[in-house]
Each structure stands twice: as structure tokens, then as C-alpha cells.
């Protein structure tokens, strides 16, 4: 059975890709095949090595947020986000300054290309141009993929969970989770009070020019990338690469399922790439964040400054388990703090010298405003 399942998944993926290719050819002959699009994702890296990420899909023409006014409109938009038709084997040209590369999408239409950035690239955001070379490049617009560069000026990096850490989702309740994923717009979903100011304070760090990079990990599917990106922008939460999960059939199995181990892979990749930086890890007690962060602390000794875990109401039975994990993290040379709100975390960060004390007042003011709102 152990050998059968991997072979079965690989075969199923090939059959699925063959069916999609035949389906597109037939729809092209009938004149009903939609155009393709490149959906750029945020990459990251250092002056030595950076990753450029995107996905090639059929364009389902999801209405922009300002044109979705009803529950039905939200449901239709969610359906289009999830019922995507990916384009495996698409050939994409990448241009960054005076350098050019070419890459090919995988079985799910994803492009992940590791490249050496142009000489002289500094910290901050940089735009990389993507162009579809094949198939069907006619009419497909070139797009810009943002890449977050972390240079020597950064003091530390931040990796944060999203669900019930940044956004109120109720992930421990299946009905609330389904509603949050499929039937709500970013305009009506709420951030946890004070998150915007706290993350901005961490980004600024101790000094005025730190510009610390922030990364977001989630079990949400890549289909929600634009939804989550719009949410962060609307609520003025600092921008950072979103590291999500592929849902559906792949050569390694069917997702979602089997826990949240994929987060570990994403976090390891970030710490491995930004090897010159220590990190602050932020999560919640509702899922497996604390367990995963304990693993990271052990695997990367001396790299984790602190683990902040937001206490999720209704998960009090996990308190003893959280205490054991905190002890393990302390034994591994780091620290873990369970907090009830962002102000508590901000005060601790200020005491440790990671943010400025004046930022704590800003976090508290935002927390009160958000709570009232």
C-alpha cells in the first residue's frame, strides 16, 4: 500500500492534466475557451538568491471587490476562485533588470523560479516582469511580480500565521471556517484588534531604517491569495509574502488533510534562505502553531528570538500542553509567550528592545479603536 498510493497519485495527476489539455483544445475549437492569465505572487530573497512565484490559469473573470454587493455575488466569486483551470507546462519569461530567465509551470500551474538577483539590488520591494511564452500567449498581459529583498539592514524577520492570528476566522468551528472561506468578502472580515500597529512596529524594529521583512503562512489555499492580499491592504497590515497551501490532487496526495505540516516546510524555506536573520514567530493556540514553532526552535538553534501565541477562546484545555511546549522552547534557548491581545505582545517586544516603546501606545490605541469598531 505504501508504494501503491504514490504511484496512484502520480498517475491520477497525469490523467487529470491530460483531460484538462484535451478539454481546452476542444473549447478552443468551439471558440469558448477563456484567455489565460499570469497571477503573480510575492517572492522573497537576499542579494545572493531569490524566488519568483506565480501561477498560470484560465482567466475566470472574477468581479472586482467593489462590484460584489450580495451574498450571491460573494458565492459566485468564491466558486470561480476555487474551480480554477490550471495550465501545467506553461513557458514563462522572467525579466529583472538586465537579467532574463525562463521557467515552466508544474502540474498545478505554479511557477517557482530561484534566481540570482541583478547586481546592486538593495533591501525592499522589487518588481520582476513576467511574460507568457506558451501556450496561447496572444492577448495575455505581462505582469509584475513583487519580490521582497532582505539585506543586511534588517534586524530580524517575522513569520505569522493568518487564521485566528491576523484574521478572525473561527477555524476551530467547521461551519464558521466554511463561511469565512467561501461566503465572506475581505471588506467584512475583521482583523484582530491592534494587529496592524503591532506588525508595523515589528517591521520598523528598533530604529527608523530597519525595514524588517514579514511573512504570512496559512492553511488556506492559493485560490484565496487575492482575497487575503486585498484584506491585508484594506486594513493597512504590513505587506509580506503569503505562503499558502495547494488544495486538491497532487503527486504527493490530496489536500486539505493530514494536519498543517506544510507550514513547517514554508518556514524552513524562509529561515534557510534568510540565514543571516533571527526571527519572531507568531501564531495562535487553536491549531498546531506552537508545536510547529517548537520544532523550528529546535532545528534552528539561536535563530528564534521569541514565539508569540495568541490564546484562542474555547481552547483552555490546551493550557497545560502550551505550558509544556513553552518549557521545551525555553530549554532549546528561546522563549514563548502566550498572550490575550496584541498590546501584551507589544509590551513584551518593547521590553526586549525589538520595538520602540512609543509604538506600544500606538498598538494600544489601534486595539481600542478596532475593538470598538
XYZ file of C-alpha atoms in Angstrom:
373
model
C 0.000 0.000 0.000
C 2.884 2.367 0.808
C 4.197 2.010 -2.755
C 0.772 1.942 -4.391
C -0.514 5.314 -3.213
C 2.363 7.456 -4.561
C 2.082 5.714 -7.940
C -1.679 6.168 -7.909
C -1.410 9.904 -7.172
C 1.193 10.427 -9.913
C -0.980 8.559 -12.408
C -4.099 10.489 -11.354
C -2.258 13.789 -11.820
C -1.153 12.817 -15.340
C -4.688 11.735 -16.267
C -6.120 14.962 -14.869
C -3.585 17.097 -16.769
C -4.277 15.169 -20.000
C -8.023 15.683 -19.558
C -7.576 19.435 -18.955
C -5.388 19.767 -22.059
C -7.928 17.946 -24.241
C -10.761 19.977 -22.725
C -9.024 23.259 -23.523
C -8.281 22.194 -27.110
C -11.943 21.272 -27.615
C -13.167 24.546 -26.121
C -10.709 26.455 -28.299
C -12.139 24.788 -31.398
C -15.632 25.724 -30.238
C -14.493 29.291 -29.543
C -15.452 29.190 -25.873
C -12.034 28.813 -24.219
C -11.264 31.808 -21.970
C -7.903 33.567 -22.271
C -5.059 32.731 -19.928
C -3.617 34.900 -17.206
C -0.495 35.044 -15.061
C -1.292 35.514 -11.374
C 1.864 36.886 -9.691
C 2.705 36.009 -6.093
C 5.128 37.788 -3.784
C 8.581 36.264 -3.739
C 11.487 36.884 -1.388
C 15.217 36.532 -1.128
C 18.626 38.004 -0.466
C 21.152 39.705 -2.768
C 22.535 36.221 -3.461
C 19.334 34.231 -4.115
C 15.639 34.991 -4.587
C 12.461 33.107 -5.516
C 9.980 34.369 -8.114
C 6.483 32.906 -7.842
C 3.363 32.954 -10.000
C 0.625 30.746 -11.420
C -0.761 30.389 -14.935
C -4.547 29.897 -15.076
C -7.532 30.307 -17.296
C -8.989 33.742 -16.623
C -12.341 33.233 -14.846
C -13.056 36.995 -14.741
C -13.791 37.293 -11.026
C -15.550 40.608 -10.446
C -13.518 43.233 -8.598
C -14.446 43.667 -4.909
C -16.310 46.933 -5.428
C -18.749 45.161 -7.781
C -19.677 42.349 -5.376
C -22.517 43.582 -3.196
C -24.511 40.467 -2.239
C -24.085 37.044 -0.694
C -24.745 35.529 -4.117
C -22.026 37.687 -5.654
C -19.578 36.552 -2.989
C -20.547 32.918 -3.527
C -20.047 33.208 -7.299
C -16.642 34.852 -6.781
C -15.638 32.085 -4.359
C -16.777 29.414 -6.821
C -14.641 30.949 -9.560
C -11.646 31.187 -7.226
C -11.828 27.515 -6.324
C -12.896 25.998 -9.643
C -9.724 27.064 -11.410
C -8.272 25.520 -14.542
C -4.516 25.489 -14.163
C -2.061 25.380 -17.062
C 0.790 22.904 -16.467
C 3.870 23.124 -18.665
C 3.360 26.805 -19.466
C 6.556 28.569 -20.507
C 7.164 31.925 -18.783
C 9.886 34.522 -19.366
C 11.180 36.427 -16.331
C 12.971 39.783 -16.590
C 14.631 41.511 -13.659
C 16.747 44.484 -14.590
C 19.283 43.364 -17.170
C 18.774 39.662 -16.418
C 16.390 37.223 -18.092
C 15.381 33.655 -17.298
C 12.725 31.202 -18.446
C 10.685 28.812 -16.325
C 7.988 26.165 -16.713
C 4.878 25.720 -14.559
C 4.348 22.481 -12.647
C 1.367 20.114 -12.671
C -0.818 22.685 -10.874
C 0.252 25.670 -12.952
C 2.707 27.028 -10.367
C 5.950 28.751 -11.326
C 8.675 28.789 -8.686
C 11.988 30.016 -10.014
C 15.091 30.562 -7.864
C 17.447 33.091 -9.429
C 20.497 35.241 -8.590
C 19.227 38.863 -8.468
C 20.907 41.581 -10.538
C 23.962 43.205 -9.024
C 23.355 46.086 -6.669
C 19.817 45.093 -5.642
C 19.034 46.546 -2.226
C 16.594 45.717 0.564
C 12.910 46.338 -0.023
C 10.426 45.506 -2.747
C 11.430 44.984 -6.362
C 9.198 44.330 -9.371
C 10.005 41.496 -11.775
C 8.278 41.277 -15.176
C 6.605 38.013 -16.230
C 5.594 37.197 -19.813
C 3.777 34.107 -21.065
C 5.642 32.482 -23.962
C 3.428 29.417 -24.429
C 0.763 28.168 -24.728
C -1.637 30.736 -26.216
C 0.354 33.882 -25.315
C -1.703 36.128 -27.579
C -3.596 38.715 -25.563
C -2.062 37.674 -22.226
C -0.779 40.759 -20.447
C 2.667 40.958 -18.944
C 2.512 41.266 -15.159
C 4.841 42.423 -12.391
C 5.681 40.016 -9.576
C 6.874 41.688 -6.339
C 9.995 40.284 -4.653
C 10.879 41.192 -1.055
C 14.628 41.528 -0.610
C 16.082 41.316 2.907
C 19.501 42.874 3.063
C 21.959 43.484 5.890
C 19.921 46.419 7.256
C 17.152 44.171 8.603
C 17.323 43.398 12.337
C 15.054 40.340 12.304
C 12.271 38.722 10.322
C 8.690 37.940 11.346
C 6.670 34.870 10.392
C 2.979 34.979 11.274
C 0.096 32.596 10.930
C -3.031 34.180 9.400
C -6.166 32.326 10.534
C -7.167 33.392 14.046
C -3.834 35.191 14.412
C -4.327 38.069 11.959
C -7.902 37.439 10.753
C -10.873 36.389 12.855
C -11.985 33.137 11.172
C -13.143 30.765 13.907
C -11.063 27.967 12.386
C -11.901 25.651 15.265
C -15.563 25.743 14.191
C -16.128 23.948 10.861
C -19.219 25.975 9.905
C -17.526 29.297 10.673
C -14.455 28.129 8.770
C -16.531 27.251 5.686
C -18.368 30.584 5.868
C -15.097 32.514 6.186
C -13.538 30.705 3.226
C -16.422 30.635 0.775
C -19.006 33.297 1.542
C -17.307 36.350 3.008
C -15.523 39.235 1.355
C -12.362 40.865 2.642
C -14.389 44.026 3.337
C -16.484 42.373 6.050
C -13.847 40.119 7.604
C -12.157 41.581 10.681
C -8.553 41.659 11.842
C -7.673 41.078 15.457
C -7.576 44.458 17.232
C -4.214 46.188 17.040
C -2.580 43.716 14.640
C -1.861 46.417 12.056
C 0.029 48.641 14.504
C 1.889 45.756 16.175
C 3.122 44.318 12.879
C 4.085 47.803 11.683
C 6.099 48.249 14.890
C 7.864 44.924 14.296
C 8.593 45.967 10.716
C 10.179 49.237 11.935
C 12.122 47.446 14.678
C 14.475 49.299 16.997
C 15.438 52.006 14.550
C 13.919 54.068 11.799
C 15.596 52.242 8.902
C 15.340 48.557 9.825
C 12.548 47.538 7.383
C 12.227 44.023 8.800
C 10.527 41.532 6.432
C 7.219 39.929 7.422
C 5.931 36.604 6.063
C 2.452 35.090 6.388
C 1.787 31.335 6.460
C -1.636 29.728 6.287
C -3.513 26.504 5.590
C -5.763 28.488 3.262
C -5.480 27.526 -0.424
C -3.612 29.530 -3.041
C -7.050 30.201 -4.550
C -7.566 32.745 -1.747
C -4.341 34.635 -2.455
C -6.007 37.706 -3.959
C -8.705 37.665 -1.258
C -6.114 37.666 1.550
C -3.931 40.211 -0.222
C -6.912 42.593 -0.505
C -7.660 42.059 3.195
C -4.147 42.990 4.325
C -4.188 46.091 2.127
C -7.651 47.211 3.278
C -6.690 47.021 6.959
C -3.218 48.554 6.473
C -1.451 45.440 7.719
C 2.178 45.392 6.502
C 2.633 43.641 3.200
C 4.637 40.443 3.005
C 4.891 37.211 1.015
C 1.875 34.940 1.513
C 2.854 31.271 1.862
C -0.305 29.254 1.300
C -1.285 25.672 0.514
C -2.318 23.921 -2.674
C -5.723 22.257 -2.309
C -6.728 19.325 -4.443
C -4.975 16.436 -6.134
C -1.181 16.467 -6.461
C 1.581 13.936 -6.994
C 2.034 13.708 -3.214
C -1.616 13.250 -2.223
C -4.889 15.070 -1.781
C -5.220 18.222 0.300
C -6.519 19.516 2.619
C -5.925 16.758 5.100
C -3.344 15.368 7.462
C -2.750 18.436 9.642
C -0.684 21.515 8.932
C 2.804 20.119 8.373
C 3.096 22.105 5.143
C 3.644 25.213 7.298
C 6.877 23.696 8.559
C 8.156 23.352 5.001
C 7.379 27.003 4.251
C 9.008 28.251 7.468
C 12.124 26.131 6.931
C 12.482 27.566 3.425
C 12.298 31.154 4.726
C 14.817 30.610 7.536
C 17.095 28.685 5.194
C 17.075 31.484 2.612
C 17.349 34.393 5.065
C 20.076 32.659 7.055
C 21.542 35.945 8.310
C 18.391 36.904 10.243
C 16.865 35.848 13.572
C 13.067 35.563 13.593
C 9.982 36.230 15.686
C 7.208 33.647 15.182
C 3.534 34.492 15.800
C 0.586 32.090 15.927
C -2.412 31.003 17.966
C -3.407 28.150 20.269
C -6.256 26.944 18.058
C -4.236 24.801 15.659
C -0.693 23.396 15.712
C 1.306 26.629 15.565
C 3.025 26.169 18.924
C 4.042 22.595 18.076
C 5.464 23.652 14.707
C 7.317 26.603 16.206
C 8.852 24.324 18.855
C 10.189 22.175 16.005
C 11.655 25.242 14.295
C 13.332 26.439 17.508
C 14.984 23.033 17.854
C 16.032 22.811 14.201
C 17.394 26.373 14.035
C 19.143 26.948 17.384
C 19.769 30.586 18.170
C 17.595 31.807 15.272
C 14.243 32.371 17.041
C 14.033 35.400 19.311
C 10.538 34.659 20.578
C 7.326 32.757 19.884
C 4.078 34.670 20.486
C 0.932 32.530 20.773
C -2.474 34.219 20.916
C -4.862 32.462 23.307
C -7.936 31.298 21.388
C -11.147 31.374 23.497
C -12.617 27.927 23.998
C -9.227 26.196 23.848
C -8.438 26.425 27.562
C -7.954 22.666 27.753
C -4.754 23.233 25.771
C -3.232 25.367 28.538
C -1.193 22.558 30.111
C 0.027 21.486 26.705
C 1.010 25.082 25.913
C 2.994 25.235 29.169
C 4.917 22.083 28.233
C 5.698 23.479 24.782
C 6.854 26.757 26.346
C 9.203 24.814 28.626
C 10.603 22.911 25.641
C 11.175 26.158 23.753
C 12.953 27.714 26.730
C 15.118 24.593 27.046
C 16.038 24.993 23.362
C 17.304 28.529 24.014
C 14.338 30.706 23.011
C 11.142 31.885 24.711
C 7.398 31.568 24.189
C 4.753 33.975 25.437
C 1.019 33.204 25.422
C -0.911 36.482 25.103
C -4.543 37.555 25.169
C -4.105 40.617 22.947
C -1.616 42.488 20.808
C -0.850 45.104 23.471
C 0.534 42.411 25.765
C 2.804 41.148 22.982
C 3.895 44.704 22.085
C 4.880 45.486 25.689
C 6.991 42.368 25.838
C 8.650 43.192 22.497
C 9.449 46.695 23.737
C 10.972 45.330 26.963
C 13.178 43.054 24.873
C 14.247 46.011 22.734
C 12.754 44.722 19.456
C 10.370 47.663 19.015
C 10.260 51.215 20.365
C 8.185 51.982 23.462
C 6.294 54.747 21.698
C 4.933 52.077 19.329
C 3.240 50.359 22.272
C 0.963 53.370 22.764
C 0.108 53.201 19.066
C -0.735 49.492 19.319
C -2.989 50.099 22.313
C -4.778 52.972 20.543
C -5.398 50.825 17.461
C -6.520 47.904 19.618
C -9.167 50.078 21.306
C -10.356 51.559 18.003
C -10.592 48.150 16.350
C -12.433 46.668 19.339
C -14.974 49.496 19.299
C -15.396 49.163 15.544
